[in-house]
XYZ file of C-alpha atoms in Angstrom:
764
model
C -57.140 73.637 43.282
C -57.223 77.250 44.477
C -59.928 78.404 46.942
C -61.674 80.598 44.343
C -62.310 77.583 42.100
C -63.408 75.398 44.996
C -66.021 77.994 45.951
C -67.453 77.993 42.421
C -67.603 74.189 41.959
C -70.769 73.507 44.041
C -72.740 76.104 42.096
C -71.443 74.646 38.842
C -72.519 71.115 39.739
C -75.961 72.375 40.809
C -76.371 74.061 37.444
C -75.267 70.991 35.518
C -77.602 68.734 37.502
C -80.626 70.949 36.789
C -82.236 70.000 33.439
C -84.051 73.343 33.395
C -80.736 75.216 33.052
C -79.019 73.996 29.866
C -75.478 75.196 29.199
C -75.611 77.223 26.019
C -71.856 77.376 25.359
C -70.319 73.913 24.957
C -66.910 75.459 24.239
C -66.534 76.615 27.838
C -67.367 73.157 29.110
C -64.875 71.566 26.728
C -62.090 73.788 28.055
C -63.141 73.151 31.639
C -63.113 69.380 31.217
C -59.761 69.576 29.490
C -58.426 71.531 32.458
C -59.764 68.877 34.868
C -57.995 66.251 32.775
C -54.740 68.196 32.987
C -54.793 68.633 36.747
C -55.714 64.978 37.155
C -52.663 63.954 35.122
C -50.511 66.010 37.493
C -51.920 64.606 40.712
C -53.702 61.730 42.371
C -57.217 61.045 41.054
C -58.388 59.705 44.409
C -56.965 62.687 46.296
C -58.641 65.063 43.869
C -62.019 63.396 44.408
C -61.579 63.374 48.174
C -60.798 67.093 48.234
C -63.522 67.986 45.707
C -66.411 65.502 46.011
C -68.606 67.710 43.857
C -66.507 66.587 40.894
C -68.435 63.310 41.041
C -71.602 65.251 40.317
C -69.924 66.833 37.328
C -68.840 63.423 36.026
C -72.303 61.961 36.534
C -73.693 64.759 34.415
C -71.193 64.760 31.584
C -71.514 60.996 31.096
C -75.143 61.477 29.987
C -74.811 61.865 26.214
C -78.380 62.947 25.653
C -77.627 66.290 27.304
C -74.400 67.210 25.554
C -72.868 67.555 22.124
C -70.517 64.778 20.925
C -67.480 67.040 21.361
C -68.202 67.715 25.017
C -68.989 64.054 25.600
C -65.615 63.124 24.124
C -63.897 65.448 26.618
C -65.993 63.948 29.392
C -64.932 60.439 28.523
C -61.268 61.433 28.611
C -61.765 63.007 32.014
C -63.646 59.978 33.269
C -60.752 57.816 32.139
C -58.386 59.879 34.240
C -60.609 59.266 37.246
C -61.048 55.538 36.511
C -64.785 55.941 35.865
C -65.032 53.407 33.031
C -68.703 52.431 33.240
C -70.562 52.347 29.917
C -67.386 52.925 27.852
C -67.936 49.737 25.857
C -71.417 50.966 25.018
C -70.062 54.225 23.666
C -67.340 52.404 21.753
C -69.763 49.969 20.078
C -72.915 51.910 19.476
C -72.265 55.642 19.233
C -72.354 57.048 15.710
C -70.228 60.080 16.573
C -66.566 59.855 15.652
C -65.774 62.216 18.537
C -67.371 59.890 21.082
C -66.016 56.679 19.582
C -62.496 58.099 19.486
C -62.721 59.381 23.060
C -64.092 56.052 24.277
C -61.231 54.215 22.629
C -58.683 56.525 24.214
C -60.420 56.026 27.545
C -60.064 52.235 27.337
C -56.389 52.575 26.469
C -55.827 54.900 29.413
C -57.653 52.659 31.870
C -55.733 49.645 30.593
C -52.438 51.446 31.095
C -53.370 52.715 34.555
C -54.543 49.310 35.746
C -51.325 47.622 34.618
C -48.877 50.199 35.954
C -48.394 48.266 39.184
C -48.744 44.494 38.719
C -47.655 44.001 35.104
C -44.643 46.328 35.359
C -43.349 44.489 38.410
C -43.859 41.083 36.764
C -43.380 41.360 32.988
C -44.065 37.642 32.538
C -47.524 37.938 34.077
C -50.177 36.499 31.726
C -53.469 38.214 30.977
C -55.311 35.796 33.267
C -53.434 37.337 36.202
C -54.172 40.939 35.212
C -56.601 43.160 37.181
C -60.273 42.543 36.502
C -60.870 45.802 34.603
C -57.915 45.036 32.280
C -59.252 41.531 31.632
C -62.649 42.997 30.758
C -61.083 45.351 28.245
C -59.064 42.554 26.624
C -62.143 40.317 26.458
C -64.129 43.111 24.855
C -61.417 43.603 22.206
C -61.345 39.856 21.505
C -65.103 39.770 21.129
C -64.988 42.714 18.719
C -62.231 41.118 16.600
C -64.379 37.977 16.229
C -67.411 40.022 15.263
C -68.905 39.917 11.788
C -69.631 43.654 11.980
C -66.907 45.764 10.366
C -67.507 48.823 12.622
C -66.780 46.757 15.751
C -63.636 45.296 14.184
C -62.554 48.804 13.205
C -62.975 50.152 16.744
C -61.069 47.220 18.246
C -58.189 47.695 15.802
C -58.139 51.429 16.547
C -57.938 50.771 20.304
C -54.998 48.433 19.760
C -53.287 50.932 17.455
C -53.534 53.611 20.148
C -52.340 51.178 22.809
C -49.208 50.072 20.979
C -48.512 53.590 19.749
C -48.485 55.113 23.253
C -47.599 52.228 25.578
C -44.176 50.617 25.292
C -44.166 48.669 28.557
C -43.380 44.916 28.650
C -47.066 44.014 29.151
C -47.752 45.067 25.548
C -45.809 41.956 24.454
C -48.251 39.782 26.387
C -51.231 41.612 24.915
C -49.977 41.320 21.329
C -49.112 37.667 21.829
C -52.690 36.979 22.873
C -54.430 39.040 20.192
C -52.155 38.631 17.160
C -53.743 35.294 16.088
C -57.161 36.984 15.961
C -55.695 39.819 13.928
C -54.115 37.328 11.517
C -57.486 35.586 11.097
C -58.857 38.777 9.559
C -56.658 38.096 6.514
C -58.640 34.920 5.812
C -61.809 36.918 5.108
C -62.635 38.116 1.628
C -62.602 41.031 1.448
C -60.347 41.829 4.401
C -62.507 43.874 6.822
C -61.344 47.261 8.117
C -58.246 47.127 5.914
C -57.204 50.708 6.636
C -57.369 50.209 10.412
C -55.551 46.879 10.068
C -52.691 48.583 8.234
C -52.490 51.268 10.944
C -52.329 48.600 13.654
C -49.610 46.527 12.008
C -47.449 49.595 11.381
C -47.978 50.702 14.997
C -46.748 47.301 16.180
C -43.788 47.423 13.785
C -42.764 50.850 15.106
C -43.001 49.799 18.754
C -39.491 49.374 20.191
C -40.807 46.585 22.431
C -42.803 44.586 19.900
C -40.734 44.916 16.724
C -37.692 43.358 18.376
C -39.515 40.580 20.221
C -42.321 39.414 17.952
C -40.898 36.871 15.521
C -44.221 36.445 13.727
C -44.702 40.137 13.005
C -42.744 40.200 9.744
C -44.580 37.126 8.456
C -47.916 38.778 9.253
C -46.851 41.907 7.392
C -45.804 39.843 4.375
C -49.130 37.984 4.379
C -51.037 41.243 4.651
C -49.194 42.711 1.649
C -50.229 39.726 -0.440
C -53.863 39.638 0.750
C -54.751 43.316 0.380
C -55.666 44.950 -2.901
C -53.023 47.260 -4.473
C -54.991 50.303 -3.293
C -55.096 49.003 0.290
C -51.526 47.664 0.263
C -49.898 50.926 -0.860
C -49.929 52.670 2.545
C -48.663 49.486 4.218
C -45.842 49.127 1.698
C -44.810 52.757 2.235
C -44.926 52.317 6.024
C -42.730 49.209 5.821
C -40.172 50.999 3.646
C -40.053 53.878 6.158
C -39.098 51.533 9.032
C -35.552 51.945 10.286
C -35.123 48.205 10.782
C -36.879 45.620 8.633
C -35.900 42.310 6.950
C -34.577 42.910 3.440
C -36.933 40.326 1.944
C -39.947 42.178 3.319
C -38.595 45.518 2.075
C -38.188 44.067 -1.415
C -41.746 42.746 -1.349
C -43.095 46.096 -0.162
C -41.210 48.017 -2.860
C -42.470 45.618 -5.533
C -46.053 46.194 -4.358
C -45.518 49.956 -4.476
C -44.102 49.791 -8.005
C -46.780 47.501 -9.480
C -48.972 50.293 -10.931
C -46.004 51.900 -12.710
C -44.893 48.501 -13.972
C -48.374 48.152 -15.405
C -48.051 51.509 -17.181
C -44.744 50.551 -18.775
C -46.111 47.144 -19.756
C -49.307 48.537 -21.262
C -47.414 51.138 -23.323
C -44.692 48.720 -24.524
C -41.805 50.714 -23.096
C -38.168 49.708 -23.502
C -37.594 46.213 -22.016
C -34.768 47.489 -19.838
C -37.080 49.906 -18.044
C -39.737 47.259 -17.536
C -37.263 44.696 -16.236
C -35.976 47.194 -13.679
C -39.391 47.569 -12.107
C -40.952 44.144 -12.692
C -39.504 41.486 -10.448
C -42.542 40.131 -8.677
C -44.559 38.418 -11.351
C -47.637 40.159 -10.007
C -48.054 42.826 -12.659
C -51.089 41.068 -14.171
C -52.946 41.457 -10.871
C -52.342 45.182 -11.033
C -53.512 45.367 -14.646
C -56.768 43.674 -13.717
C -57.258 46.124 -10.849
C -56.093 49.188 -12.731
C -58.085 48.890 -15.945
C -61.705 48.041 -15.045
C -62.732 51.631 -14.235
C -61.458 55.161 -14.547
C -61.945 55.834 -10.825
C -59.799 52.834 -9.814
C -57.105 53.729 -12.335
C -56.899 57.394 -11.331
C -57.041 56.725 -7.587
C -54.353 54.043 -7.653
C -51.939 56.057 -9.809
C -52.359 59.198 -7.693
C -51.702 57.287 -4.466
C -48.728 55.443 -5.937
C -47.085 58.628 -7.202
C -47.694 60.363 -3.855
C -46.189 57.428 -1.935
C -43.097 57.356 -4.138
C -42.716 61.133 -3.769
C -42.634 60.718 0.025
C -40.181 57.826 -0.213
C -37.666 59.350 -2.632
C -35.856 61.789 -0.282
C -35.679 59.362 2.684
C -32.275 57.896 3.607
C -33.850 54.452 4.085
C -35.301 54.354 0.573
C -34.483 51.173 -1.391
C -31.042 51.006 -2.934
C -30.373 50.923 -5.809
C -33.113 53.420 -6.568
C -34.660 52.765 -10.016
C -34.321 56.368 -11.209
C -34.438 55.693 -14.954
C -37.567 53.482 -15.018
C -39.357 55.830 -12.616
C -38.562 58.757 -14.920
C -39.757 56.772 -17.917
C -42.997 55.734 -16.236
C -43.750 59.271 -15.024
C -43.113 60.825 -18.436
C -45.319 58.146 -19.991
C -48.155 58.891 -17.545
C -47.950 62.600 -18.380
C -48.103 61.819 -22.098
C -51.079 59.529 -21.586
C -52.814 62.359 -19.737
C -52.055 64.890 -22.481
C -53.040 62.508 -25.274
C -49.619 62.673 -26.932
C -48.777 59.022 -26.224
C -49.302 56.398 -28.915
C -50.624 53.187 -27.298
C -49.627 49.955 -29.026
C -51.929 47.593 -27.128
C -55.515 47.336 -25.938
C -54.343 47.899 -22.359
C -52.520 51.059 -23.433
C -55.632 52.261 -25.218
C -57.696 51.729 -22.084
C -55.145 53.635 -20.037
C -55.124 56.526 -22.477
C -58.931 56.696 -22.460
C -58.980 56.766 -18.662
C -56.181 59.297 -18.179
C -56.498 61.808 -21.014
C -57.218 65.223 -19.548
C -57.139 63.923 -15.951
C -55.982 66.856 -13.836
C -55.570 64.778 -10.657
C -53.049 62.434 -12.227
C -51.277 65.294 -14.008
C -50.747 67.117 -10.718
C -49.490 63.999 -8.940
C -47.161 63.076 -11.801
C -45.691 66.591 -12.048
C -45.085 66.667 -8.290
C -43.228 63.345 -8.471
C -41.343 64.416 -11.587
C -40.099 67.487 -9.718
C -38.936 65.287 -6.837
C -37.060 63.014 -9.263
C -34.926 66.027 -10.284
C -32.843 65.338 -7.167
C -31.402 62.283 -8.919
C -29.625 61.757 -12.206
C -30.814 59.994 -15.310
C -29.717 59.076 -18.835
C -29.426 62.059 -21.171
C -32.174 60.747 -23.467
C -34.603 60.481 -20.544
C -33.736 63.974 -19.282
C -34.399 65.261 -22.793
C -37.810 63.585 -22.648
C -38.451 65.236 -19.278
C -37.850 68.721 -20.681
C -39.905 67.867 -23.760
C -42.965 66.819 -21.747
C -42.619 69.839 -19.459
C -42.500 72.158 -22.471
C -45.531 70.362 -23.865
C -47.512 71.096 -20.706
C -46.304 74.687 -20.461
C -47.311 75.428 -24.043
C -50.542 73.457 -24.219
C -53.737 75.548 -24.155
C -55.449 72.587 -22.457
C -53.299 72.743 -19.307
C -55.372 73.827 -16.313
C -54.076 76.619 -14.029
C -53.125 74.186 -11.247
C -51.370 71.873 -13.702
C -49.484 74.834 -15.173
C -48.357 75.930 -11.717
C -46.967 72.470 -10.986
C -45.363 72.312 -14.438
C -43.583 75.619 -13.721
C -42.420 74.279 -10.352
C -41.122 71.017 -11.830
C -39.402 72.937 -14.648
C -37.508 75.159 -12.232
C -36.385 72.151 -10.190
C -35.084 70.380 -13.285
C -33.321 73.499 -14.548
C -31.802 73.917 -11.105
C -30.463 70.365 -11.162
C -29.107 70.490 -14.717
C -25.304 69.992 -14.865
C -23.305 73.200 -15.017
C -20.402 73.847 -17.322
C -17.082 73.422 -15.421
C -15.900 76.747 -14.087
C -19.223 78.449 -14.859
C -22.534 78.588 -13.012
C -24.505 79.226 -16.206
C -27.097 76.820 -17.613
C -25.843 73.843 -19.608
C -26.427 73.837 -23.409
C -29.485 71.555 -23.239
C -31.116 73.769 -20.607
C -30.312 76.848 -22.723
C -32.037 75.268 -25.691
C -35.068 74.520 -23.537
C -35.086 78.071 -22.198
C -35.022 79.562 -25.695
C -38.118 77.537 -26.488
C -39.808 78.430 -23.217
C -39.311 82.214 -23.139
C -41.568 82.869 -26.158
C -44.306 80.981 -24.298
C -43.964 82.945 -21.042
C -45.430 86.213 -22.447
C -48.558 84.306 -23.462
C -48.934 83.031 -19.912
C -48.374 86.521 -18.485
C -51.224 87.749 -20.733
C -53.581 84.894 -19.829
C -57.155 85.881 -18.919
C -56.832 83.553 -15.903
C -55.154 85.329 -13.008
C -53.789 82.069 -11.531
C -51.825 81.511 -14.750
C -50.416 85.052 -14.709
C -49.450 84.597 -11.073
C -47.710 81.248 -11.679
C -45.781 82.713 -14.599
C -44.545 85.606 -12.450
C -43.505 83.299 -9.628
C -41.519 81.174 -12.073
C -39.885 84.268 -13.551
C -38.876 85.533 -10.099
C -37.272 82.179 -9.264
C -35.382 82.124 -12.549
C -34.048 85.666 -12.128
C -32.953 84.934 -8.567
C -31.046 81.854 -9.731
C -29.603 82.916 -13.117
C -30.123 86.689 -13.318
C -26.380 87.287 -13.404
C -25.580 84.769 -16.147
C -24.919 86.097 -19.636
C -26.909 83.513 -21.569
C -30.021 83.930 -19.468
C -29.759 87.731 -19.524
C -29.533 87.838 -23.316
C -32.506 85.539 -23.749
C -34.634 87.448 -21.231
C -33.811 90.919 -22.568
C -34.638 89.765 -26.097
C -38.159 88.819 -24.971
C -41.223 90.831 -24.006
C -41.163 89.463 -20.474
C -39.663 92.474 -18.601
C -42.096 94.936 -20.174
C -45.120 92.705 -19.558
C -44.048 92.159 -15.962
C -44.024 95.906 -15.321
C -47.499 96.219 -16.798
C -48.750 93.604 -14.345
C -47.969 95.971 -11.461
C -51.395 97.384 -12.303
C -53.184 94.030 -12.641
C -56.748 93.953 -11.246
C -55.932 90.892 -9.097
C -53.966 91.629 -5.920
C -52.083 88.302 -5.921
C -50.776 89.068 -9.407
C -49.767 92.600 -8.406
C -47.844 91.180 -5.456
C -46.030 88.661 -7.659
C -45.292 91.396 -10.199
C -43.759 93.545 -7.454
C -41.461 90.675 -6.446
C -40.475 90.021 -10.069
C -39.796 93.691 -10.798
C -37.708 93.944 -7.661
C -35.528 91.098 -8.964
C -35.373 92.509 -12.491
C -34.286 95.902 -11.193
C -31.707 94.431 -8.827
C -30.120 92.492 -11.693
C -30.232 95.409 -14.168
C -32.751 93.596 -16.359
C -35.479 96.224 -16.393
C -36.159 97.570 -19.870
C -37.637 101.074 -20.255
C -38.047 103.389 -23.248
C -35.963 106.082 -21.515
C -32.519 106.881 -22.865
C -29.604 104.762 -21.643
C -27.625 107.876 -20.691
C -29.736 108.267 -17.542
C -29.972 104.853 -15.916
C -30.623 106.360 -12.519
C -33.732 108.081 -13.811
C -35.033 104.817 -15.172
C -34.703 103.060 -11.843
C -36.168 105.875 -9.753
C -39.394 105.661 -11.724
C -39.776 102.123 -10.434
C -39.060 103.274 -6.889
C -41.773 105.903 -7.224
C -44.216 103.335 -8.564
C -43.503 100.926 -5.737
C -43.907 103.727 -3.191
C -47.226 104.550 -4.823
C -48.334 100.921 -4.432
C -47.240 100.938 -0.799
C -49.209 104.113 -0.153
C -52.375 103.472 -2.120
C -52.970 99.796 -2.928
C -56.176 98.637 -1.269
C -54.962 95.056 -0.757
C -52.327 93.898 1.706
C -50.467 91.405 -0.520
C -48.940 93.963 -2.912
C -47.975 96.264 -0.040
C -46.258 93.392 1.781
C -44.413 92.507 -1.417
C -43.185 96.104 -1.774
C -41.823 96.059 1.770
C -39.971 92.802 1.089
C -38.453 94.289 -2.076
C -37.430 97.508 -0.302
C -35.828 95.557 2.541
C -33.842 93.459 0.080
C -32.810 96.547 -1.886
C -31.534 98.169 1.296
C -29.702 94.997 2.310
C -28.076 94.610 -1.117
C -27.141 98.262 -1.669
C -29.458 98.789 -4.648
C -28.660 101.862 -6.769
C -31.863 103.665 -5.801
C -31.196 103.149 -2.124
C -27.489 103.941 -2.195
C -28.130 107.349 -3.749
C -29.916 108.739 -0.682
C -30.372 105.998 1.894
C -31.698 108.226 4.671
C -34.391 109.755 2.479
C -35.415 106.304 1.242
C -35.671 104.823 4.741
C -37.518 107.847 6.123
C -40.141 107.729 3.355
C -40.686 103.981 3.666
C -40.990 104.036 7.474
C -43.385 106.978 7.324
C -45.731 105.098 4.979
C -45.363 101.736 6.752
C -46.149 103.240 10.153
C -49.623 104.226 8.927
C -50.419 100.896 7.261
C -53.326 98.906 8.694
C -51.722 95.557 7.760
C -49.609 94.295 10.662
C -47.312 92.363 8.330
C -46.421 95.588 6.530
C -45.554 97.225 9.855
C -43.557 94.172 10.935
C -41.616 94.237 7.670
C -40.985 97.927 8.294
C -39.226 96.919 11.502
C -37.141 94.424 9.527
C -36.100 97.226 7.173
C -35.327 99.427 10.186
C -33.119 96.692 11.632
C -31.145 96.404 8.379
C -30.610 100.165 8.333
C -29.626 100.080 12.000
C -27.016 97.373 11.413
C -25.576 99.181 8.404
C -25.464 102.521 10.223
C -23.624 101.029 13.166
C -20.986 99.649 10.791
C -22.305 96.216 9.875
C -23.242 96.297 6.164
C -24.632 93.067 4.779
C -24.626 93.159 0.989
C -25.116 89.834 -0.768
C -25.778 91.004 -4.334
C -22.696 90.935 -6.603
C -24.271 93.501 -8.937
C -25.298 95.972 -6.226
C -24.114 99.573 -6.319
C -22.573 99.406 -2.868
C -21.658 102.751 -1.284
C -18.116 103.072 0.050
C -17.698 101.844 3.613
C -17.290 104.903 5.798
C -14.827 105.057 8.645
C -16.258 104.325 12.082
C -17.827 107.437 13.677
C -15.865 109.175 16.395
C -18.650 108.646 18.868
C -21.780 106.615 19.234
C -23.832 109.807 19.159
C -22.690 110.434 15.589
C -23.678 106.885 14.642
C -27.149 107.353 16.118
C -27.892 110.671 14.381
C -28.874 109.091 11.028
C -31.310 106.865 12.914
C -32.769 109.921 14.592
C -33.053 111.829 11.314
C -35.144 109.083 9.670
C -37.284 108.946 12.850
C -36.554 105.263 13.271
C -37.040 105.510 17.017
C -40.496 107.024 16.788
C -41.449 104.198 14.421
C -40.019 101.559 16.787
C -41.505 103.082 19.952
C -44.961 103.245 18.370
C -44.614 99.640 17.214
C -43.657 98.658 20.762
C -47.270 99.267 21.819
C -48.828 97.929 18.623
C -52.125 96.096 19.055
C -50.736 93.179 17.009
C -48.373 91.203 19.190
C -45.891 90.096 16.458
C -45.210 93.760 15.671
C -44.672 94.628 19.323
C -42.376 91.625 19.802
C -40.273 92.560 16.776
C -39.973 96.144 17.991
C -38.968 94.968 21.444
C -36.238 92.792 19.971
C -34.959 95.685 17.847
C -34.785 98.056 20.810
C -33.070 95.441 22.974
C -30.490 94.962 20.223
C -29.942 98.712 20.018
C -29.641 99.062 23.781
C -26.981 96.351 23.797
C -25.055 98.254 21.102
C -25.186 101.466 23.166
C -24.138 99.871 26.457
C -20.731 101.572 26.335
C -22.143 104.999 25.648
C -21.213 107.432 28.400
C -24.162 109.774 28.066
C -26.859 110.581 30.649
C -27.665 107.672 32.923
C -31.094 108.525 34.272
C -34.398 109.909 33.153
C -33.749 113.165 34.982
C -30.366 113.876 33.393
C -31.862 115.363 30.241
C -35.046 117.482 30.398
C -36.467 115.939 27.197
C -36.287 112.381 28.593
C -39.170 112.885 31.026
C -41.443 114.234 28.296
C -40.590 111.296 26.009
C -41.318 108.820 28.787
C -44.629 110.544 29.455
C -45.505 110.321 25.766
C -44.661 106.609 25.739
C -46.946 106.056 28.715
C -49.774 107.779 26.832
C -49.062 105.617 23.785
C -49.179 102.495 25.910
C -52.563 103.624 27.211
C -53.829 103.932 23.630
C -53.369 107.650 22.960
C -50.817 107.789 20.119
C -51.816 111.080 18.574
C -48.851 113.265 19.579
C -45.607 112.579 17.625
C -42.228 112.692 19.327
C -40.452 114.669 16.623
C -36.669 114.681 16.303
C -34.894 113.026 19.249
C -31.296 113.648 20.203
C -29.126 110.515 20.538
C -28.541 111.023 24.252
C -32.302 111.189 24.829
C -32.816 107.928 22.963
C -30.104 106.185 24.967
C -31.499 107.436 28.265
C -35.030 106.326 27.396
C -33.807 102.896 26.327
C -31.975 102.452 29.617
C -35.003 103.483 31.645
C -37.414 101.071 29.936
C -38.078 97.554 31.219
C -37.754 95.956 27.796
C -37.011 92.513 29.247
C -40.211 92.612 31.265
C -42.170 93.758 28.251
C -40.709 90.971 26.129
C -41.706 88.438 28.780
C -45.255 89.800 28.885
C -45.505 89.675 25.096
C -44.261 86.097 25.068
C -47.135 84.937 27.272
C -50.198 83.542 25.547
C -52.855 86.179 25.059
C -55.531 83.713 26.153
C -53.842 82.795 29.445
C -56.582 84.622 31.380
C -59.339 83.196 29.223
C -58.130 79.643 29.877
C -57.683 80.069 33.619
C -59.824 77.679 35.705
C -61.634 80.475 37.508
C -62.485 82.198 34.230
C -63.837 78.981 32.744
C -66.013 78.277 35.777
C -67.366 81.807 35.601
C -68.087 81.401 31.882
C -70.158 78.243 32.408
C -72.125 79.790 35.245
C -72.653 83.007 33.293
C -74.220 81.161 30.363
C -77.069 79.979 32.595
C -77.433 83.197 34.543
C -76.046 81.840 37.802
C -73.743 84.833 38.172
C -74.725 88.417 38.575
C -73.937 90.729 35.681
C -70.936 92.215 37.468
C -69.472 88.780 38.188
C -69.334 87.511 34.609
C -65.797 87.119 33.333
C -64.881 89.689 30.702
C -63.511 86.985 28.390
């Protein structure tokens, strides 16, 4: 600890010990205690106390919960654990109603247990708990007492302590601890209902993930199997998912876990009398009737269980350790059936199916979960008849006036994923015939969504359109269908939508339409350039005048992509385009617009120096010019568009991401000009000194005077004279490094109670 902090500690402890001087700002104290915890982790606790005895006064104060908020008390408990001050921790763990305090107390016990066993138990892994240090024995006894308790909160806290222990400690002594406590944990399964089921699941999965316990505990897998059978389907779902995520697990247990996870969908197929083949693929446990009884009594139970099941399966599907074979067809069938039950288009043939339909019709929660999972299932294959049903139910949701905005958004997302995964015709990247048929039915619906009175619907429709154009904008079938619809014209009208999110999405969509030559205007076809420039003017108008940041950011993204791809508007007069965009972006108050301006500047810089990067096959790419005879000639276009003034101003931007991006751009440019044989010092060219003086004024906050046109040799000389590496290092440092310094924190605490003079208070 530095001398400045040591001098402030006595005054701090005096303030904290005085009840007449309450600390008004708990945040400062939180940060201070966290800093004490950090330095304690790095050094000896005893040595720290010997060198700074006043810390004991601080600890005595912070362990009095009546004086502090729960958050500060939780920090105090962690700090006390570092210093082995474990008195009253059990009291906090058992009786405190604050989650902050209970969690901190549990972490404290885990830390003390680990510290006390670092020496003896590590040296003798076979040492039993009766030979452990006294404080460790007390902790174990307390956990045992809590596990035997009839009070669920005490059982919960004990299970949470064990979960933290086995999750963070992988030493051999954890085997001894689990061997002693596992019978008590297993006894919890004999109670009806099982207490603290969620915490019990967390504990068992923590043990199963432990590299020490999973390989040595022969009874673990049996306990997991028993737990799966004792918990309700709602409680067992997270455990089943956790088991299936394990890298190593007995196959029998994996099969049991997967059967538990599939039970709700088996119930759906059974209740709706689906094809026997689908039902047989999912039902192999004989426990479907249990799920029916749990699923059907109430709407809340039905909805909650289906949503959790679909979410669990969505997480499991992309994992390499998912069950094999994966029942793709029955999962597709069950998901489509759930969506039809929710929309009311299903025809139940049993009482159970009727109950399901009554519970699920119009249920937005289940619709969202089912559409998410349906989109994930697009990564697999399925029978043609099932895929046809998938597109049919998606079209049903996209056309239904009853679909909510969030459901529509997810239906659009799932539709794009299924179109993306549809098989392509050999030798062609166009949509397959079935997808084309679907698209012809969908495109007449899209204009209705783009004209919806709900802005979220308009926005989702535009996002879907942009994705479709980006994927199939060059394919003949898609182009014909799109140009025959009202979609391009409606999209352009939405550039003037009253909602800024919609305007931003319309900008992105129009940028794609224009890039692919899909923009339809009433102008004559003999002047295609004139048609496109009107869009450029409109986008420049949005960039200059729109009051919201989202549309302006979208315009900058479109312009950057146009420049990168050699768009016709840009290729006609690239320098004029870049100059106009940078001029407008430099005055924008949104830092993301300015940062995107630097991205556009970097693209222009790379292209000017002979590194074009066009990725669009339909771009009007200008002919590649021969390399300039000198670097000065290559830099002149950059000077004419005033790219350097834009970058130098951004270098001292008040928003750090902008300054960092500018610094990176200038470092890149300096590396490209390393071989230039121009002036080497700031005194070689008279203009260099004036530019450097202007940059110093800009750095000080006075950015009123522009630089004007700069000659290439001046730019190179200024770049060589600047300490860009040092500036990049300073920008990389956290902006709150001073605020979080120990001395600053001590000053903050003292300042809140008036113990410092006005001049001594830290500016942060």
